[in-house]
Amino acid sequence: MPKILFLPHKVILPEPKIVYAEKGEIILNIALKNNIYIEHACGKSCACTTCHCIIKSGFSSLSKSSDKEEDALDKAWGVTLKSRLSCQAKLGNKDITILIPYYNKNYV
């Protein structure tokens, strides 16, 4: 069972949090199930980028991103080469570390 480390966020998560999840689970669902509220204004439909997260380690273990997700990420604030939409990224077999950006297009 992979370990997910959510790094601290000054508003959402003042202390780092480690959780465990099954392969194939979506990052956003894992976060919400563990009381980490990542905004998701479009209701997990890959349309808004408010659930943008940065994978600090374990990026290659996640599911491949779709063209739709890549197109959406082009509109995200602070996007990096290791960015994913947490509503789309499925957990693989390896541990991952996640940074929730301080800002998104609804909270700047």
mmCIF file with all atom_site columns, C-alpha atoms in Angstrom:
data_model
loop_
_atom_site.group_PDB
_atom_site.id
_atom_site.type_symbol
_atom_site.label_atom_id
_atom_site.label_alt_id
_atom_site.label_comp_id
_atom_site.label_asym_id
_atom_site.label_entity_id
_atom_site.label_seq_id
_atom_site.pdbx_PDB_ins_code
_atom_site.Cartn_x
_atom_site.Cartn_y
_atom_site.Cartn_z
_atom_site.occupancy
_atom_site.B_iso_or_equiv
_atom_site.pdbx_formal_charge
_atom_site.auth_seq_id
_atom_site.auth_comp_id
_atom_site.auth_asym_id
_atom_site.auth_atom_id
_atom_site.pdbx_PDB_model_num
ATOM 1   C CA . MET A 1 1   ? 0.000   0.000  0.000   1.00 0.00 ? 1   MET A CA 1
ATOM 2   C CA . PRO A 1 2   ? 1.693   3.227  -1.133  1.00 0.00 ? 2   PRO A CA 1
ATOM 3   C CA . LYS A 1 3   ? 2.390   6.016  1.338   1.00 0.00 ? 3   LYS A CA 1
ATOM 4   C CA . ILE A 1 4   ? 1.343   9.543  0.402   1.00 0.00 ? 4   ILE A CA 1
ATOM 5   C CA . LEU A 1 5   ? 3.024   12.468 2.114   1.00 0.00 ? 5   LEU A CA 1
ATOM 6   C CA . PHE A 1 6   ? 1.095   15.722 1.819   1.00 0.00 ? 6   PHE A CA 1
ATOM 7   C CA . LEU A 1 7   ? 3.494   18.578 2.501   1.00 0.00 ? 7   LEU A CA 1
ATOM 8   C CA . PRO A 1 8   ? 2.328   21.460 4.703   1.00 0.00 ? 8   PRO A CA 1
ATOM 9   C CA . HIS A 1 9   ? 0.116   24.180 3.248   1.00 0.00 ? 9   HIS A CA 1
ATOM 10  C CA . LYS A 1 10  ? -0.358  27.398 5.224   1.00 0.00 ? 10  LYS A CA 1
ATOM 11  C CA . VAL A 1 11  ? -4.167  27.301 4.937   1.00 0.00 ? 11  VAL A CA 1
ATOM 12  C CA . ILE A 1 12  ? -5.281  23.751 4.129   1.00 0.00 ? 12  ILE A CA 1
ATOM 13  C CA . LEU A 1 13  ? -2.770  21.671 6.065   1.00 0.00 ? 13  LEU A CA 1
ATOM 14  C CA . PRO A 1 14  ? -0.539  23.394 8.636   1.00 0.00 ? 14  PRO A CA 1
ATOM 15  C CA . GLU A 1 15  ? 1.402   20.186 9.402   1.00 0.00 ? 15  GLU A CA 1
ATOM 16  C CA . PRO A 1 16  ? 2.568   17.499 6.972   1.00 0.00 ? 16  PRO A CA 1
ATOM 17  C CA . LYS A 1 17  ? 0.328   14.451 6.823   1.00 0.00 ? 17  LYS A CA 1
ATOM 18  C CA . ILE A 1 18  ? 1.089   10.872 5.834   1.00 0.00 ? 18  ILE A CA 1
ATOM 19  C CA . VAL A 1 19  ? -1.715  8.652  4.592   1.00 0.00 ? 19  VAL A CA 1
ATOM 20  C CA . TYR A 1 20  ? -1.903  5.284  2.854   1.00 0.00 ? 20  TYR A CA 1
ATOM 21  C CA . ALA A 1 21  ? -4.036  4.324  -0.114  1.00 0.00 ? 21  ALA A CA 1
ATOM 22  C CA . GLU A 1 22  ? -4.626  1.561  -2.624  1.00 0.00 ? 22  GLU A CA 1
ATOM 23  C CA . LYS A 1 23  ? -3.135  1.540  -6.104  1.00 0.00 ? 23  LYS A CA 1
ATOM 24  C CA . GLY A 1 24  ? -5.566  3.107  -8.586  1.00 0.00 ? 24  GLY A CA 1
ATOM 25  C CA . GLU A 1 25  ? -7.108  5.581  -6.155  1.00 0.00 ? 25  GLU A CA 1
ATOM 26  C CA . ILE A 1 26  ? -7.328  9.193  -7.320  1.00 0.00 ? 26  ILE A CA 1
ATOM 27  C CA . ILE A 1 27  ? -5.211  11.684 -5.372  1.00 0.00 ? 27  ILE A CA 1
ATOM 28  C CA . LEU A 1 28  ? -8.116  14.077 -4.776  1.00 0.00 ? 28  LEU A CA 1
ATOM 29  C CA . ASN A 1 29  ? -10.285 11.300 -3.334  1.00 0.00 ? 29  ASN A CA 1
ATOM 30  C CA . ILE A 1 30  ? -7.429  10.207 -1.058  1.00 0.00 ? 30  ILE A CA 1
ATOM 31  C CA . ALA A 1 31  ? -6.997  13.769 0.195   1.00 0.00 ? 31  ALA A CA 1
ATOM 32  C CA . LEU A 1 32  ? -10.702 14.362 0.820   1.00 0.00 ? 32  LEU A CA 1
ATOM 33  C CA . LYS A 1 33  ? -11.085 11.007 2.567   1.00 0.00 ? 33  LYS A CA 1
ATOM 34  C CA . ASN A 1 34  ? -8.292  12.096 4.940   1.00 0.00 ? 34  ASN A CA 1
ATOM 35  C CA . ASN A 1 35  ? -9.740  15.550 5.684   1.00 0.00 ? 35  ASN A CA 1
ATOM 36  C CA . ILE A 1 36  ? -7.362  17.427 3.381   1.00 0.00 ? 36  ILE A CA 1
ATOM 37  C CA . TYR A 1 37  ? -9.605  19.813 1.498   1.00 0.00 ? 37  TYR A CA 1
ATOM 38  C CA . ILE A 1 38  ? -8.150  20.405 -1.949  1.00 0.00 ? 38  ILE A CA 1
ATOM 39  C CA . GLU A 1 39  ? -10.411 22.724 -3.903  1.00 0.00 ? 39  GLU A CA 1
ATOM 40  C CA . HIS A 1 40  ? -12.152 21.110 -6.873  1.00 0.00 ? 40  HIS A CA 1
ATOM 41  C CA . ALA A 1 41  ? -14.525 23.673 -8.313  1.00 0.00 ? 41  ALA A CA 1
ATOM 42  C CA . CYS A 1 42  ? -15.485 21.637 -11.395 1.00 0.00 ? 42  CYS A CA 1
ATOM 43  C CA . GLY A 1 43  ? -16.553 18.577 -9.414  1.00 0.00 ? 43  GLY A CA 1
ATOM 44  C CA . LYS A 1 44  ? -13.637 16.384 -10.565 1.00 0.00 ? 44  LYS A CA 1
ATOM 45  C CA . SER A 1 45  ? -14.377 16.790 -14.282 1.00 0.00 ? 45  SER A CA 1
ATOM 46  C CA . CYS A 1 46  ? -10.906 17.976 -15.382 1.00 0.00 ? 46  CYS A CA 1
ATOM 47  C CA . ALA A 1 47  ? -12.147 21.445 -16.306 1.00 0.00 ? 47  ALA A CA 1
ATOM 48  C CA . CYS A 1 48  ? -10.939 24.014 -13.781 1.00 0.00 ? 48  CYS A CA 1
ATOM 49  C CA . THR A 1 49  ? -7.380  23.275 -12.471 1.00 0.00 ? 49  THR A CA 1
ATOM 50  C CA . THR A 1 50  ? -8.253  24.284 -8.901  1.00 0.00 ? 50  THR A CA 1
ATOM 51  C CA . CYS A 1 51  ? -7.091  20.828 -7.739  1.00 0.00 ? 51  CYS A CA 1
ATOM 52  C CA . HIS A 1 52  ? -3.631  21.304 -9.279  1.00 0.00 ? 52  HIS A CA 1
ATOM 53  C CA . CYS A 1 53  ? -0.874  19.695 -7.225  1.00 0.00 ? 53  CYS A CA 1
ATOM 54  C CA . ILE A 1 54  ? 2.859   19.224 -7.653  1.00 0.00 ? 54  ILE A CA 1
ATOM 55  C CA . ILE A 1 55  ? 4.324   15.753 -7.224  1.00 0.00 ? 55  ILE A CA 1
ATOM 56  C CA . LYS A 1 56  ? 7.645   16.213 -5.443  1.00 0.00 ? 56  LYS A CA 1
ATOM 57  C CA . SER A 1 57  ? 8.544   12.508 -5.570  1.00 0.00 ? 57  SER A CA 1
ATOM 58  C CA . GLY A 1 58  ? 7.019   9.420  -7.165  1.00 0.00 ? 58  GLY A CA 1
ATOM 59  C CA . PHE A 1 59  ? 5.722   11.227 -10.268 1.00 0.00 ? 59  PHE A CA 1
ATOM 60  C CA . SER A 1 60  ? 6.531   8.366  -12.637 1.00 0.00 ? 60  SER A CA 1
ATOM 61  C CA . SER A 1 61  ? 4.436   5.967  -10.568 1.00 0.00 ? 61  SER A CA 1
ATOM 62  C CA . LEU A 1 62  ? 1.192   7.832  -11.301 1.00 0.00 ? 62  LEU A CA 1
ATOM 63  C CA . SER A 1 63  ? -1.144  7.096  -14.187 1.00 0.00 ? 63  SER A CA 1
ATOM 64  C CA . LYS A 1 64  ? -0.348  8.870  -17.452 1.00 0.00 ? 64  LYS A CA 1
ATOM 65  C CA . SER A 1 65  ? -2.034  12.204 -17.932 1.00 0.00 ? 65  SER A CA 1
ATOM 66  C CA . SER A 1 66  ? -4.577  12.548 -20.707 1.00 0.00 ? 66  SER A CA 1
ATOM 67  C CA . ASP A 1 67  ? -4.487  15.206 -23.412 1.00 0.00 ? 67  ASP A CA 1
ATOM 68  C CA . LYS A 1 68  ? -7.467  16.858 -21.705 1.00 0.00 ? 68  LYS A CA 1
ATOM 69  C CA . GLU A 1 69  ? -5.546  17.071 -18.408 1.00 0.00 ? 69  GLU A CA 1
ATOM 70  C CA . GLU A 1 70  ? -2.444  18.434 -20.165 1.00 0.00 ? 70  GLU A CA 1
ATOM 71  C CA . ASP A 1 71  ? -4.553  21.087 -21.885 1.00 0.00 ? 71  ASP A CA 1
ATOM 72  C CA . ALA A 1 72  ? -6.182  22.060 -18.590 1.00 0.00 ? 72  ALA A CA 1
ATOM 73  C CA . LEU A 1 73  ? -2.815  22.268 -16.822 1.00 0.00 ? 73  LEU A CA 1
ATOM 74  C CA . ASP A 1 74  ? -1.737  24.886 -19.349 1.00 0.00 ? 74  ASP A CA 1
ATOM 75  C CA . LYS A 1 75  ? -4.151  27.223 -17.533 1.00 0.00 ? 75  LYS A CA 1
ATOM 76  C CA . ALA A 1 76  ? -3.028  26.390 -13.981 1.00 0.00 ? 76  ALA A CA 1
ATOM 77  C CA . TRP A 1 77  ? -1.186  28.899 -11.845 1.00 0.00 ? 77  TRP A CA 1
ATOM 78  C CA . GLY A 1 78  ? 2.385   27.860 -10.981 1.00 0.00 ? 78  GLY A CA 1
ATOM 79  C CA . VAL A 1 79  ? 2.452   24.754 -13.186 1.00 0.00 ? 79  VAL A CA 1
ATOM 80  C CA . THR A 1 80  ? 5.683   22.699 -13.273 1.00 0.00 ? 80  THR A CA 1
ATOM 81  C CA . LEU A 1 81  ? 6.882   19.645 -15.162 1.00 0.00 ? 81  LEU A CA 1
ATOM 82  C CA . LYS A 1 82  ? 5.702   17.570 -12.183 1.00 0.00 ? 82  LYS A CA 1
ATOM 83  C CA . SER A 1 83  ? 2.208   19.095 -12.004 1.00 0.00 ? 83  SER A CA 1
ATOM 84  C CA . ARG A 1 84  ? -0.957  16.995 -12.100 1.00 0.00 ? 84  ARG A CA 1
ATOM 85  C CA . LEU A 1 85  ? -4.631  17.578 -11.512 1.00 0.00 ? 85  LEU A CA 1
ATOM 86  C CA . SER A 1 86  ? -5.388  15.661 -8.341  1.00 0.00 ? 86  SER A CA 1
ATOM 87  C CA . CYS A 1 87  ? -8.834  14.756 -9.730  1.00 0.00 ? 87  CYS A CA 1
ATOM 88  C CA . GLN A 1 88  ? -7.188  12.841 -12.583 1.00 0.00 ? 88  GLN A CA 1
ATOM 89  C CA . ALA A 1 89  ? -3.951  11.336 -11.213 1.00 0.00 ? 89  ALA A CA 1
ATOM 90  C CA . LYS A 1 90  ? -4.281  7.719  -10.111 1.00 0.00 ? 90  LYS A CA 1
ATOM 91  C CA . LEU A 1 91  ? -1.890  6.292  -7.565  1.00 0.00 ? 91  LEU A CA 1
ATOM 92  C CA . GLY A 1 92  ? 0.624   3.692  -8.690  1.00 0.00 ? 92  GLY A CA 1
ATOM 93  C CA . ASN A 1 93  ? 2.686   1.267  -6.589  1.00 0.00 ? 93  ASN A CA 1
ATOM 94  C CA . LYS A 1 94  ? 5.260   3.738  -5.236  1.00 0.00 ? 94  LYS A CA 1
ATOM 95  C CA . ASP A 1 95  ? 5.177   6.241  -2.400  1.00 0.00 ? 95  ASP A CA 1
ATOM 96  C CA . ILE A 1 96  ? 4.572   9.842  -3.455  1.00 0.00 ? 96  ILE A CA 1
ATOM 97  C CA . THR A 1 97  ? 5.051   13.291 -1.969  1.00 0.00 ? 97  THR A CA 1
ATOM 98  C CA . ILE A 1 98  ? 2.542   16.012 -2.844  1.00 0.00 ? 98  ILE A CA 1
ATOM 99  C CA . LEU A 1 99  ? 2.762   19.770 -2.626  1.00 0.00 ? 99  LEU A CA 1
ATOM 100 C CA . ILE A 1 100 ? -0.540  21.634 -2.794  1.00 0.00 ? 100 ILE A CA 1
ATOM 101 C CA . PRO A 1 101 ? 0.237   25.063 -4.303  1.00 0.00 ? 101 PRO A CA 1
ATOM 102 C CA . TYR A 1 102 ? -0.604  28.065 -2.154  1.00 0.00 ? 102 TYR A CA 1
ATOM 103 C CA . TYR A 1 103 ? -2.669  29.619 -4.940  1.00 0.00 ? 103 TYR A CA 1
ATOM 104 C CA . ASN A 1 104 ? -4.993  28.500 -7.681  1.00 0.00 ? 104 ASN A CA 1
ATOM 105 C CA . LYS A 1 105 ? -7.051  30.407 -10.223 1.00 0.00 ? 105 LYS A CA 1
ATOM 106 C CA . ASN A 1 106 ? -9.904  30.825 -7.701  1.00 0.00 ? 106 ASN A CA 1
ATOM 107 C CA . TYR A 1 107 ? -7.654  31.820 -4.788  1.00 0.00 ? 107 TYR A CA 1
ATOM 108 C CA . VAL A 1 108 ? -4.997  34.319 -5.813  1.00 0.00 ? 108 VAL A CA 1
#
